[in-house]
mmCIF file of C-alpha atoms in Angstrom:
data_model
loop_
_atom_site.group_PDB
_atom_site.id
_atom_site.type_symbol
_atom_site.label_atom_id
_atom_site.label_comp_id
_atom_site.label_asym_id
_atom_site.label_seq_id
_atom_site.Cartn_x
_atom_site.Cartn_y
_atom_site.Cartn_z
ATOM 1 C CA UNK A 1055 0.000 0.000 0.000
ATOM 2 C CA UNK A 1056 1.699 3.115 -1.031
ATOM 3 C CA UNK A 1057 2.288 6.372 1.885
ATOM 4 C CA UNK A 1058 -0.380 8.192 -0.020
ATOM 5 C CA UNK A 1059 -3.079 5.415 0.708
ATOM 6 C CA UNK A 1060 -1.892 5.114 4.622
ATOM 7 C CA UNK A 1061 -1.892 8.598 5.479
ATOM 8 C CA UNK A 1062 -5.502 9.411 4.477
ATOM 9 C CA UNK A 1063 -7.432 6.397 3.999
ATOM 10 C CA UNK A 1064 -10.439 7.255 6.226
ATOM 11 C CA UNK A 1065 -10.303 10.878 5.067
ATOM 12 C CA UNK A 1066 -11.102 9.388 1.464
ATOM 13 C CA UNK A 1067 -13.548 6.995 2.670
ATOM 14 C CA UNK A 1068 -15.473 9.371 4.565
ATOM 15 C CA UNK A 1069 -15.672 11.626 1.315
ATOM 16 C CA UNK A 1070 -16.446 8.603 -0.444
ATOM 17 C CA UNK A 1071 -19.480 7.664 1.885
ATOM 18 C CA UNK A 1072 -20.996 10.908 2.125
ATOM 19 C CA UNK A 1073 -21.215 11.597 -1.911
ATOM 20 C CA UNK A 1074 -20.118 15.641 -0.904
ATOM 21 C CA UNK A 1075 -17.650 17.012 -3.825
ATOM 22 C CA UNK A 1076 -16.867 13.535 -6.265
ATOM 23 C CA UNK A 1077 -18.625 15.328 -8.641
ATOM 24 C CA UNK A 1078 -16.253 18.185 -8.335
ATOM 25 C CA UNK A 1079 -13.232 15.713 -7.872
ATOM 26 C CA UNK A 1080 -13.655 14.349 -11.018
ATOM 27 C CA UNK A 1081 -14.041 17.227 -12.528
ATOM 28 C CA UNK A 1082 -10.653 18.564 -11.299
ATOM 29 C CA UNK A 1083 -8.851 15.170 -12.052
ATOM 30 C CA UNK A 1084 -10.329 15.573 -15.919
ATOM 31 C CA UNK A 1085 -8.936 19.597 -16.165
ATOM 32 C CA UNK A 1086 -5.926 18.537 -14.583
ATOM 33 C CA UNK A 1087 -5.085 15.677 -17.085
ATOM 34 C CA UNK A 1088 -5.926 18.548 -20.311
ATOM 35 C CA UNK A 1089 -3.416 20.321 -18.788
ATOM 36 C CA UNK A 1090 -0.960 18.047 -18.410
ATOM 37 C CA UNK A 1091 -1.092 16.944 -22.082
ATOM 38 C CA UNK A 1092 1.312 18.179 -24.429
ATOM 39 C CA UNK A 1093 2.492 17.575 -28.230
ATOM 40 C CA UNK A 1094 6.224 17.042 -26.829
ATOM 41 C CA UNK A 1095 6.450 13.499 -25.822
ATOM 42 C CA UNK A 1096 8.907 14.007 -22.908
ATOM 43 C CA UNK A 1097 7.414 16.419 -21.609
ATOM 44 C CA UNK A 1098 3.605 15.031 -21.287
ATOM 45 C CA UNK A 1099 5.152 11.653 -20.240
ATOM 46 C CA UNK A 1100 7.284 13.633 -17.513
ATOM 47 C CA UNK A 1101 4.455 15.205 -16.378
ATOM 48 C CA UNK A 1102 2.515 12.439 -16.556
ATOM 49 C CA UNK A 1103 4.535 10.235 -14.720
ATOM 50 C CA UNK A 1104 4.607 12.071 -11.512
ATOM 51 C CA UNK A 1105 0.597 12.402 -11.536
ATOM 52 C CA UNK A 1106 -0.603 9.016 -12.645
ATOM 53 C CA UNK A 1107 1.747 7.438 -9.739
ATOM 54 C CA UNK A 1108 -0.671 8.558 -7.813
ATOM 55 C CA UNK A 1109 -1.162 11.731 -4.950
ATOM 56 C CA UNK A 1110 -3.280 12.588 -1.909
ATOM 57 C CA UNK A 1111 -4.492 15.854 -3.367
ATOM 58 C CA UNK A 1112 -5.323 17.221 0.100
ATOM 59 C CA UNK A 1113 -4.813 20.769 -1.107
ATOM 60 C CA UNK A 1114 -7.573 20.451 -4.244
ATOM 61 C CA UNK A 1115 -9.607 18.404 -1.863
ATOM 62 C CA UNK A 1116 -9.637 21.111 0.517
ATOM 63 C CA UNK A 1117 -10.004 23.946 -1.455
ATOM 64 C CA UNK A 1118 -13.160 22.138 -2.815
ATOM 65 C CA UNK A 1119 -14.766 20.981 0.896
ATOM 66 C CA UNK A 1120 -14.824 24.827 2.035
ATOM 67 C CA UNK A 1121 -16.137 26.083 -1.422
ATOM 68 C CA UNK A 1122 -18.847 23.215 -0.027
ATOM 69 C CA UNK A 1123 -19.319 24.451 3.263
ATOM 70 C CA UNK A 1124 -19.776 27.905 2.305
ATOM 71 C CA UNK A 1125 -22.257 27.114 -0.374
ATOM 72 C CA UNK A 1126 -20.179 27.984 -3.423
ATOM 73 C CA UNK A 1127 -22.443 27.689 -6.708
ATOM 74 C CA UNK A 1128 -20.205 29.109 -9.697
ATOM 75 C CA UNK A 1129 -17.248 26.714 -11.029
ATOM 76 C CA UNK A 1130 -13.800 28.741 -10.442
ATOM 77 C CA UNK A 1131 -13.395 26.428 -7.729
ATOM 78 C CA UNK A 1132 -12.567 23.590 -10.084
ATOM 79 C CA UNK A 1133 -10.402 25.438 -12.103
ATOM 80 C CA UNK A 1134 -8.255 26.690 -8.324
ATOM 81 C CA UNK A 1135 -8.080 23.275 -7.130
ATOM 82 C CA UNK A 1136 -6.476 21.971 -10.571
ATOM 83 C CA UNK A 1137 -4.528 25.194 -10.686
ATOM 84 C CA UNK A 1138 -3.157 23.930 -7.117
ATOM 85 C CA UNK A 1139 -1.961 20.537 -7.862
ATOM 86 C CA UNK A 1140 -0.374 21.945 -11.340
ATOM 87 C CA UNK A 1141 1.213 24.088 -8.956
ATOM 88 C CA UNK A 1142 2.472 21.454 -6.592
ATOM 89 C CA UNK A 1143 3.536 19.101 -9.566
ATOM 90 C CA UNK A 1144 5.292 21.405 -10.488
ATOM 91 C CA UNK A 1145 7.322 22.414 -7.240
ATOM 92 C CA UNK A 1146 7.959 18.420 -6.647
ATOM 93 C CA UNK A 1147 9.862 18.127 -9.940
ATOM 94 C CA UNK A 1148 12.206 20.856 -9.289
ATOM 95 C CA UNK A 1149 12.488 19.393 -5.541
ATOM 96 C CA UNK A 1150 13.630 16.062 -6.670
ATOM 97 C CA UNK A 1151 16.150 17.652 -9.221
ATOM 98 C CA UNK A 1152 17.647 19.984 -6.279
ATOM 99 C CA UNK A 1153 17.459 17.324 -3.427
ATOM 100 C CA UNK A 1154 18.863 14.455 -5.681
ATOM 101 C CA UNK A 1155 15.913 12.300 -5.090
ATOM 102 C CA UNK A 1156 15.642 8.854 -6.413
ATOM 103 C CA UNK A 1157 12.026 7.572 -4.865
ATOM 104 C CA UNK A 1158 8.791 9.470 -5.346
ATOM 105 C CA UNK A 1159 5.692 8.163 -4.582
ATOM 106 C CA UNK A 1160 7.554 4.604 -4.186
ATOM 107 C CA UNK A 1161 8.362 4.808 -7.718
ATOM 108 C CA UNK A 1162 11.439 6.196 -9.366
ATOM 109 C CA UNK A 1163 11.920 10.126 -9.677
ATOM 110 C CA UNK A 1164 11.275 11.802 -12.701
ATOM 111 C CA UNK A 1165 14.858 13.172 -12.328
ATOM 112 C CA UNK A 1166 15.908 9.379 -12.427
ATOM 113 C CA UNK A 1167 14.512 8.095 -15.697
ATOM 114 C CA UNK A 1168 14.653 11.393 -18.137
ATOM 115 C CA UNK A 1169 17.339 14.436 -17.427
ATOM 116 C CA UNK A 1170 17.583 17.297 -14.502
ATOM 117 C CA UNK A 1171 17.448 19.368 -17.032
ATOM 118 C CA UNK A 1172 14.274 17.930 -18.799
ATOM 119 C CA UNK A 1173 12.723 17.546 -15.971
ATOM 120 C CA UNK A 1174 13.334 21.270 -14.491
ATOM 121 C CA UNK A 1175 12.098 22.725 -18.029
ATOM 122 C CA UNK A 1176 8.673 20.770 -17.886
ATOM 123 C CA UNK A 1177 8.375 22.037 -14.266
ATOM 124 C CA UNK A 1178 8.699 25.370 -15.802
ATOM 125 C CA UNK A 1179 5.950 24.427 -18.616
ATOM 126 C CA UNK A 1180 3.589 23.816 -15.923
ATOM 127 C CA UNK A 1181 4.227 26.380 -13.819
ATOM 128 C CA UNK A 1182 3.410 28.690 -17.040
ATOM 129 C CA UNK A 1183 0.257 26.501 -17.601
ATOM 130 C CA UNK A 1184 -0.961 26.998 -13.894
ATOM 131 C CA UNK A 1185 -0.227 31.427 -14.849
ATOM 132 C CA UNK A 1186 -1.888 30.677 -17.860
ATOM 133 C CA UNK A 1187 -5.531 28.897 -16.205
ATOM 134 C CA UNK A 1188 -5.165 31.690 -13.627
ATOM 135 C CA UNK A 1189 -5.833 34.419 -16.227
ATOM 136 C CA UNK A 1190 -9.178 32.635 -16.048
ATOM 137 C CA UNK A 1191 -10.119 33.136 -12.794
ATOM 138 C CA UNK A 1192 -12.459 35.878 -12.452
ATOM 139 C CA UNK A 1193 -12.009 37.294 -8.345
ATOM 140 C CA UNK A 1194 -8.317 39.135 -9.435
ATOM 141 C CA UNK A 1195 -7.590 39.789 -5.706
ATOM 142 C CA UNK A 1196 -7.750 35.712 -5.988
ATOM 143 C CA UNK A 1197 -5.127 36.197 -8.870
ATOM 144 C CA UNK A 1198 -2.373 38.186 -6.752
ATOM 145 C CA UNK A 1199 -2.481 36.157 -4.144
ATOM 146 C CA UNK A 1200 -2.448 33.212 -5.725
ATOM 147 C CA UNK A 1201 0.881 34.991 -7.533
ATOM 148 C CA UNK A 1202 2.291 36.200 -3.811
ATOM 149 C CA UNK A 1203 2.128 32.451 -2.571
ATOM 150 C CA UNK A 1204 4.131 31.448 -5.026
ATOM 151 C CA UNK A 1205 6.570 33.846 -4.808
ATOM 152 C CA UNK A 1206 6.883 32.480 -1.237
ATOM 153 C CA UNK A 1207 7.460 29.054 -1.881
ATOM 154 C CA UNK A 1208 9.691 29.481 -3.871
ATOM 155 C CA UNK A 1209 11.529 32.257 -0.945
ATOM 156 C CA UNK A 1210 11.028 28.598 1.149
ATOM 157 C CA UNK A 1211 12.933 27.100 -1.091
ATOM 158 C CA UNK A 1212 15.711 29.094 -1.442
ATOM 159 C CA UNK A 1213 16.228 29.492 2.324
ATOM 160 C CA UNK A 1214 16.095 26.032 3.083
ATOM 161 C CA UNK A 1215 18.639 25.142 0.244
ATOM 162 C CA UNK A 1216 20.843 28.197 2.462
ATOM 163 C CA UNK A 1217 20.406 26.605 5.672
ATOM 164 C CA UNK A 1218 21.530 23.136 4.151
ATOM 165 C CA UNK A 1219 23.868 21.546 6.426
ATOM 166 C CA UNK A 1220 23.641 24.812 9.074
ATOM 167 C CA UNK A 1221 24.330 23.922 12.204
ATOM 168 C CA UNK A 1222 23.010 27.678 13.462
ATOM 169 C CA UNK A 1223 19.623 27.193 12.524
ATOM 170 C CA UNK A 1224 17.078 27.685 14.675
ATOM 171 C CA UNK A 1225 13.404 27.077 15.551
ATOM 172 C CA UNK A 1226 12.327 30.304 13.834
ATOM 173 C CA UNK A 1227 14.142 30.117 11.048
ATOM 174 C CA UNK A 1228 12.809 26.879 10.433
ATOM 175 C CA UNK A 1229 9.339 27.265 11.071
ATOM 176 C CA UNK A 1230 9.852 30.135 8.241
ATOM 177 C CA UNK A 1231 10.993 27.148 6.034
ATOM 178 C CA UNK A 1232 8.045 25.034 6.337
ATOM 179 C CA UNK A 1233 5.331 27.894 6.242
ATOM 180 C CA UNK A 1234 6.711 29.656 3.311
ATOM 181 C CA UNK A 1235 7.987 25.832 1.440
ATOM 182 C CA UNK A 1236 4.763 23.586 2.210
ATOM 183 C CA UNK A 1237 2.005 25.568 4.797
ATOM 184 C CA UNK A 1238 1.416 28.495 2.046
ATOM 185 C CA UNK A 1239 -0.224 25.872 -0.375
ATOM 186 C CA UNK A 1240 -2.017 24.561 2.135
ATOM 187 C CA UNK A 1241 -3.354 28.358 2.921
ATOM 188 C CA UNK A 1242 -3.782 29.347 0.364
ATOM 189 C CA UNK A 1243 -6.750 26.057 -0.737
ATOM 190 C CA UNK A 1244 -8.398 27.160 2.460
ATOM 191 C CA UNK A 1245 -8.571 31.016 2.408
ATOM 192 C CA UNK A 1246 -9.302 31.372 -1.804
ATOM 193 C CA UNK A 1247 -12.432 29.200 -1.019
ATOM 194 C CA UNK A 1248 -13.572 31.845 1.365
ATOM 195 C CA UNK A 1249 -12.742 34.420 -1.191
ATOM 196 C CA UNK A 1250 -14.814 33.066 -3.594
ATOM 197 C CA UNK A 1251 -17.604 32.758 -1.409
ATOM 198 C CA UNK A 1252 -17.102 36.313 -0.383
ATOM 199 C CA UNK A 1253 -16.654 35.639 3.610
ATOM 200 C CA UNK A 1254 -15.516 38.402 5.806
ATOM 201 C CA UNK A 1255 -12.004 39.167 6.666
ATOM 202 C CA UNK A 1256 -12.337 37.573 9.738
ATOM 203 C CA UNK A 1257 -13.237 34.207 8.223
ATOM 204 C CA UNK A 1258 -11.148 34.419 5.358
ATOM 205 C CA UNK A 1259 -7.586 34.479 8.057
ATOM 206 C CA UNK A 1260 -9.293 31.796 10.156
ATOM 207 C CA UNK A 1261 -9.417 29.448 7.388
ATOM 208 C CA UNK A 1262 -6.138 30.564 6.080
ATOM 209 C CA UNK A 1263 -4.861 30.098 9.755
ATOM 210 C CA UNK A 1264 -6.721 26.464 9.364
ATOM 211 C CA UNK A 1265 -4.736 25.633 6.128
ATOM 212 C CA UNK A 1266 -1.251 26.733 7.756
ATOM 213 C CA UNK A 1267 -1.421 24.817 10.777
ATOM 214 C CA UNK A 1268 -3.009 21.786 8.451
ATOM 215 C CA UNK A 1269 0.502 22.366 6.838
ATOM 216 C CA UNK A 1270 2.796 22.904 8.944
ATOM 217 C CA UNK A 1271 1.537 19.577 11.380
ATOM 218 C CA UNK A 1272 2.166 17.707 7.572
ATOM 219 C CA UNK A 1273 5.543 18.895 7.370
ATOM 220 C CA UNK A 1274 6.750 18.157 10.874
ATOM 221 C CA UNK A 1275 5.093 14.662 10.332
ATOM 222 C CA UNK A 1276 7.232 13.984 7.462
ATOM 223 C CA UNK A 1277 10.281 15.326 9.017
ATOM 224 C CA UNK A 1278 9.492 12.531 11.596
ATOM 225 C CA UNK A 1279 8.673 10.302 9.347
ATOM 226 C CA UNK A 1280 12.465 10.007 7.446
ATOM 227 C CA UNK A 1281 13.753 8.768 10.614
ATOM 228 C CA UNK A 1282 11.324 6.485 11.391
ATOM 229 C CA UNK A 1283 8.409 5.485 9.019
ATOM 230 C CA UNK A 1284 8.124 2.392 6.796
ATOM 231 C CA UNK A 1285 9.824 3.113 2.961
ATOM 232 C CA UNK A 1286 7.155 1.006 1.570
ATOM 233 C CA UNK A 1287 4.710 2.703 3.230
ATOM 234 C CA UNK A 1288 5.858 6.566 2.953
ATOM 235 C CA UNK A 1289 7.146 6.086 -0.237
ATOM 236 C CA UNK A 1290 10.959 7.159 -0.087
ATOM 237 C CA UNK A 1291 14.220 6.275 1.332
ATOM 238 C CA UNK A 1292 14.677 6.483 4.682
ATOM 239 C CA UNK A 1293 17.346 9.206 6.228
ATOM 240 C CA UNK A 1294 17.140 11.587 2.747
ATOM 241 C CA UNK A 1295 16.162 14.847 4.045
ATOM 242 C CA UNK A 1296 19.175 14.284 6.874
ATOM 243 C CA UNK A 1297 21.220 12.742 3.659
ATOM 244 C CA UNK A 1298 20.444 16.811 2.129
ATOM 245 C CA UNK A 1299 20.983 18.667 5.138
ATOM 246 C CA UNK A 1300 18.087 19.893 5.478
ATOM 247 C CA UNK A 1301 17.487 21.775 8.987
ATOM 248 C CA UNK A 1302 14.943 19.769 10.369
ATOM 249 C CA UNK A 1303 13.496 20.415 14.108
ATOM 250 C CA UNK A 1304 14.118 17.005 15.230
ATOM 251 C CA UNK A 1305 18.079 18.047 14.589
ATOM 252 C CA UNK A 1306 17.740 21.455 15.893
ATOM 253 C CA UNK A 1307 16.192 20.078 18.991
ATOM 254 C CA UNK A 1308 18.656 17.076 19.488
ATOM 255 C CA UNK A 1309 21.642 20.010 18.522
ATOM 256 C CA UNK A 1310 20.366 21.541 22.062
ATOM 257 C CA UNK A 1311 18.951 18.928 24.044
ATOM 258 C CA UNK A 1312 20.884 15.744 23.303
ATOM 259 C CA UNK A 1313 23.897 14.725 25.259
ATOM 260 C CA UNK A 1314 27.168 16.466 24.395
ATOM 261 C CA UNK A 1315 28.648 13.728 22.665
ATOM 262 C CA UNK A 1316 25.696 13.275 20.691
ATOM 263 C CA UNK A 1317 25.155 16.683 19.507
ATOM 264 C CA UNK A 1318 29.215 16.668 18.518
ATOM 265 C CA UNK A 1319 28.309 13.596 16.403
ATOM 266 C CA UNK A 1320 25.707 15.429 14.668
ATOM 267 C CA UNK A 1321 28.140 18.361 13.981
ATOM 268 C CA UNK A 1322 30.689 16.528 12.653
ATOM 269 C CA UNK A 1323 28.750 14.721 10.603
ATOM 270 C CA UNK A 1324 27.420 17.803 8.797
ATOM 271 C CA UNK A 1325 30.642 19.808 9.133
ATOM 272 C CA UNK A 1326 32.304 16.965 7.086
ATOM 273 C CA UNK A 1327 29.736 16.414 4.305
ATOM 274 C CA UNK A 1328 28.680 19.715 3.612
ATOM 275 C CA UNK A 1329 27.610 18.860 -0.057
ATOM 276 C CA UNK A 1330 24.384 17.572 -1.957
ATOM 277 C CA UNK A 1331 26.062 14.282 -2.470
ATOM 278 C CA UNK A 1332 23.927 11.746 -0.544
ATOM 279 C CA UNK A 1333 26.524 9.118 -0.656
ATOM 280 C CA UNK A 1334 28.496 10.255 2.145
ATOM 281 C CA UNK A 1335 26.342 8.971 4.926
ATOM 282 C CA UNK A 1336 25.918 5.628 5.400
ATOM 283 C CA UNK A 1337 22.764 3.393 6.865
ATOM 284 C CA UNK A 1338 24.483 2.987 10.386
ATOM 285 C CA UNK A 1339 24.854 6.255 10.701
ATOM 286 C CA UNK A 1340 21.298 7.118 9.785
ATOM 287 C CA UNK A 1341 19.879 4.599 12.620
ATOM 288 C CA UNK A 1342 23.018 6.477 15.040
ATOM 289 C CA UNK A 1343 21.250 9.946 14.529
ATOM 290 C CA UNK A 1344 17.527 8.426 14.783
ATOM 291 C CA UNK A 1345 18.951 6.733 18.010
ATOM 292 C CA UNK A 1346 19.962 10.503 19.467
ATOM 293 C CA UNK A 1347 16.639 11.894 18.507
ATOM 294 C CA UNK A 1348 14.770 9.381 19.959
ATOM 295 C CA UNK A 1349 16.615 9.376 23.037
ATOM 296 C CA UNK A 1350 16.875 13.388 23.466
ATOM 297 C CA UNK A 1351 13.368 13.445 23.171
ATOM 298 C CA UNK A 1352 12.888 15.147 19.985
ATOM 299 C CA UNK A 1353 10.373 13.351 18.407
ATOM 300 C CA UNK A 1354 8.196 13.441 20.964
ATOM 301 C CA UNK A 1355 8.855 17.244 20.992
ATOM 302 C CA UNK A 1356 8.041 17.624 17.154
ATOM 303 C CA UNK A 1357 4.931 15.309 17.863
ATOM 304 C CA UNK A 1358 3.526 17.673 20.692
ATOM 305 C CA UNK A 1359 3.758 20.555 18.276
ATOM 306 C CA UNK A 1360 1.640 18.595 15.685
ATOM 307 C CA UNK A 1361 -0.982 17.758 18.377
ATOM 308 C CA UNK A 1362 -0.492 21.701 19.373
ATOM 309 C CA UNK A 1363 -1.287 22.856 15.807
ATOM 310 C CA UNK A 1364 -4.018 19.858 15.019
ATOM 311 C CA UNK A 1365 -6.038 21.202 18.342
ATOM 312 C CA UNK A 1366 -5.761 24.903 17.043
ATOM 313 C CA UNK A 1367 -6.816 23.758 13.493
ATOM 314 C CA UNK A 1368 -9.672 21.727 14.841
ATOM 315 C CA UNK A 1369 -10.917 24.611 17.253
ATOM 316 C CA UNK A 1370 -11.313 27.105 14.019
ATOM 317 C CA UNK A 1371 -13.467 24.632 12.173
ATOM 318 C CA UNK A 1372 -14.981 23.853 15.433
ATOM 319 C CA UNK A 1373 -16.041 27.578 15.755
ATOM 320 C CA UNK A 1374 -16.754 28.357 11.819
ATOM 321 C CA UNK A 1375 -17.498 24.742 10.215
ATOM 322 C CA UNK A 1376 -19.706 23.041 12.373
ATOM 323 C CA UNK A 1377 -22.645 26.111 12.157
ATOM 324 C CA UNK A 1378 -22.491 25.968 8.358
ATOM 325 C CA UNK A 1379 -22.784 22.042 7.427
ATOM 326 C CA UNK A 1380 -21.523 19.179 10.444
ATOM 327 C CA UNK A 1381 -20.937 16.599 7.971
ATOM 328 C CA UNK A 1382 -18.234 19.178 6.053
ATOM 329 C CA UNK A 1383 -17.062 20.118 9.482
ATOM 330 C CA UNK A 1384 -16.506 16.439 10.429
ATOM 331 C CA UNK A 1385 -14.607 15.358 6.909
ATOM 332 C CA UNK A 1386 -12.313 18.941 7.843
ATOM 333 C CA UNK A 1387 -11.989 17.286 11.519
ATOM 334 C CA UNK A 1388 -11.381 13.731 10.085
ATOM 335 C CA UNK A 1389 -8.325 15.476 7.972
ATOM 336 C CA UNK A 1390 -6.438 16.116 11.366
ATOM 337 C CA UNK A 1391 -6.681 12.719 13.183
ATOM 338 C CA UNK A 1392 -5.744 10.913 9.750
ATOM 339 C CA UNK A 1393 -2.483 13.491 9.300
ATOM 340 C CA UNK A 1394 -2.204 12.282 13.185
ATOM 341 C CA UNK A 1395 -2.494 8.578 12.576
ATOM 342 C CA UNK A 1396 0.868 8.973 10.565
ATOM 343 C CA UNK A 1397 2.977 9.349 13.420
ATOM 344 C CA UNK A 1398 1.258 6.831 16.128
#
């Protein structure tokens, strides 16, 4: 069963069972598929590759479930959510070419059967195709911010790729990372719903609030999760974002709260291989560095923050859901214990 499956089973069945927005799913998958299409070979099968391996599409998913809730009767919805995963197809085939990844989806990387190159340049194409459907959406306040979230990611990007193998880094800096790299998308499903439904301000940051904390608790899950989930299961190797340097909090945390042995370990280990090459460290030492996080305490740490943001999350649709449409509010709900189910 591949990571996608596991991590949101009953979230699926529960839309499944209740007959809400497959309509609208299916509508999205259909757009989605036109625009991956293209007359150059590589670059549909590229594309296509990626997609047809399969994908949670939480972001389109939500987008569409709070266009639900707040009644939403027009059809720019479907055209945001596919506009979404084009987005985030996009942003996964440049992340495999700059993190040197071999497994996505538990299938090989793009990056692994064509070029870097090729693969960058159709990333590219459907970034321009995602610009492109956008000059279709009518709300044009919609339209920039749609344009200022991606602008961010790619800002998450850039300052993760900085902080590579940086010993320094801290809690805020990385909590920068993850909003601006993987919580933006997330926000920005949640809070362009309520624009097209024309909520209030007040609604509109709730739900945006809603879709952070929704991404940020998936981020620190999969930081946890390349120390100590299943391959099969989450669909990569095990120890790659440590293999990249990549700041995550478990590392931060262990860098201050581990014994001093261990955290000199860790130091030396990055001081040494500060490079993108992922040969340098070896199994053992993987399972040695999962060994001092476990013991230090910092997954347990990282997993009280999730709970911390999956409470917060489940309060706002508590408060703003529930009044509107319980069975939306409850799907919303079911989102945060299956994200939570990851980890236990």
């Amino acid at each position: 069963m591949r990571k996608e499956q596991l991590m949101i089973i009953n979230f699926q069945q529960l839309l499944k069972n209740n007959y809400l927005i497959n309509q609208d799913i299916e509508q999205v998958e259909k757009l989605l598929k036109q625009y991956l299409d293209c007359d150059l070979k590589i670059a549909h099968n590229i594309a296509h590759h990626l997609v047809d391996a399969g994908g949670k599409r939480i972001r389109p998913i939500l987008l569409l479930l709070v266009a639900k809730l707040f009644n939403y009767k027009d059809q720019d919805h479907i055209l945001l959510a596919m506009i979404l995963e084009l987005l985030h197809t996009a942003t996964l085939l440049h992340d495999d070419v700059v993190d040197i990844s071999e497994i996505r989806r538990s299938n090989k990387t793009a990056n692994c059967i064509w070029s870097n190159s090729s693969c960058i340049l159709v990333g590219d194409l459907l970034h321009a195709r995602a610009f492109n459907a956008i000059t279709q959406v009518k709300d044009q306040a919609i339209v920039r911010y749609l344009a200022s979230v991606t602008e961010e990611i790619v800002q998450g990007e850039l300052l993760q790729l900085l902080h590579c193998f940086d010993i320094t880094t801290d809690e805020t800096i990385y909590f920068e990372i993850i909003n601006k790299k993987t919580a933006k998308l997330f926000e920005l499903a949640a809070k362009s719903a309520t624009m097209l439904t024309q909520q209030n301000q007040i609604v509109q940051q709730q739900f945006a609030e809603y879709g952070k904390l929704i991404g940020m608790s998936f981020q620190l899950i999969d930081d946890i999760l390349d120390y100590s989930g299943n391959p099969i299961k989450i669909g990569k190797n095990i120890g790659d974002d440590l293999r990249e340097g990549k700041p995550s909090l478990l590392i931060i945390y262990a860098l201050q709260h581990a014994a001093v042995t261990d955290q000199q370990y860790i130091k030396d280990l990055f001081s040494k291989n500060n490079s993108l090459d992922k040969s340098y460290i070896e199994q053992e030492q993987v399972l040695k560095i999962y060994d001092i996080i476990k013991s230090c305490g910092a997954i347990n740490y990282a997993k009280n923050i999730c709970q911390k943001f999956n409470q917060q999350a489940k309060k706002i649709i508590i408060d703003l859901a529930v009044p509107h449409d319980k069975q939306i509010a409850n799907i919303l709900i079911q989102l945060l214990r299956d994200l939570a189910v990851r980890i236990t």
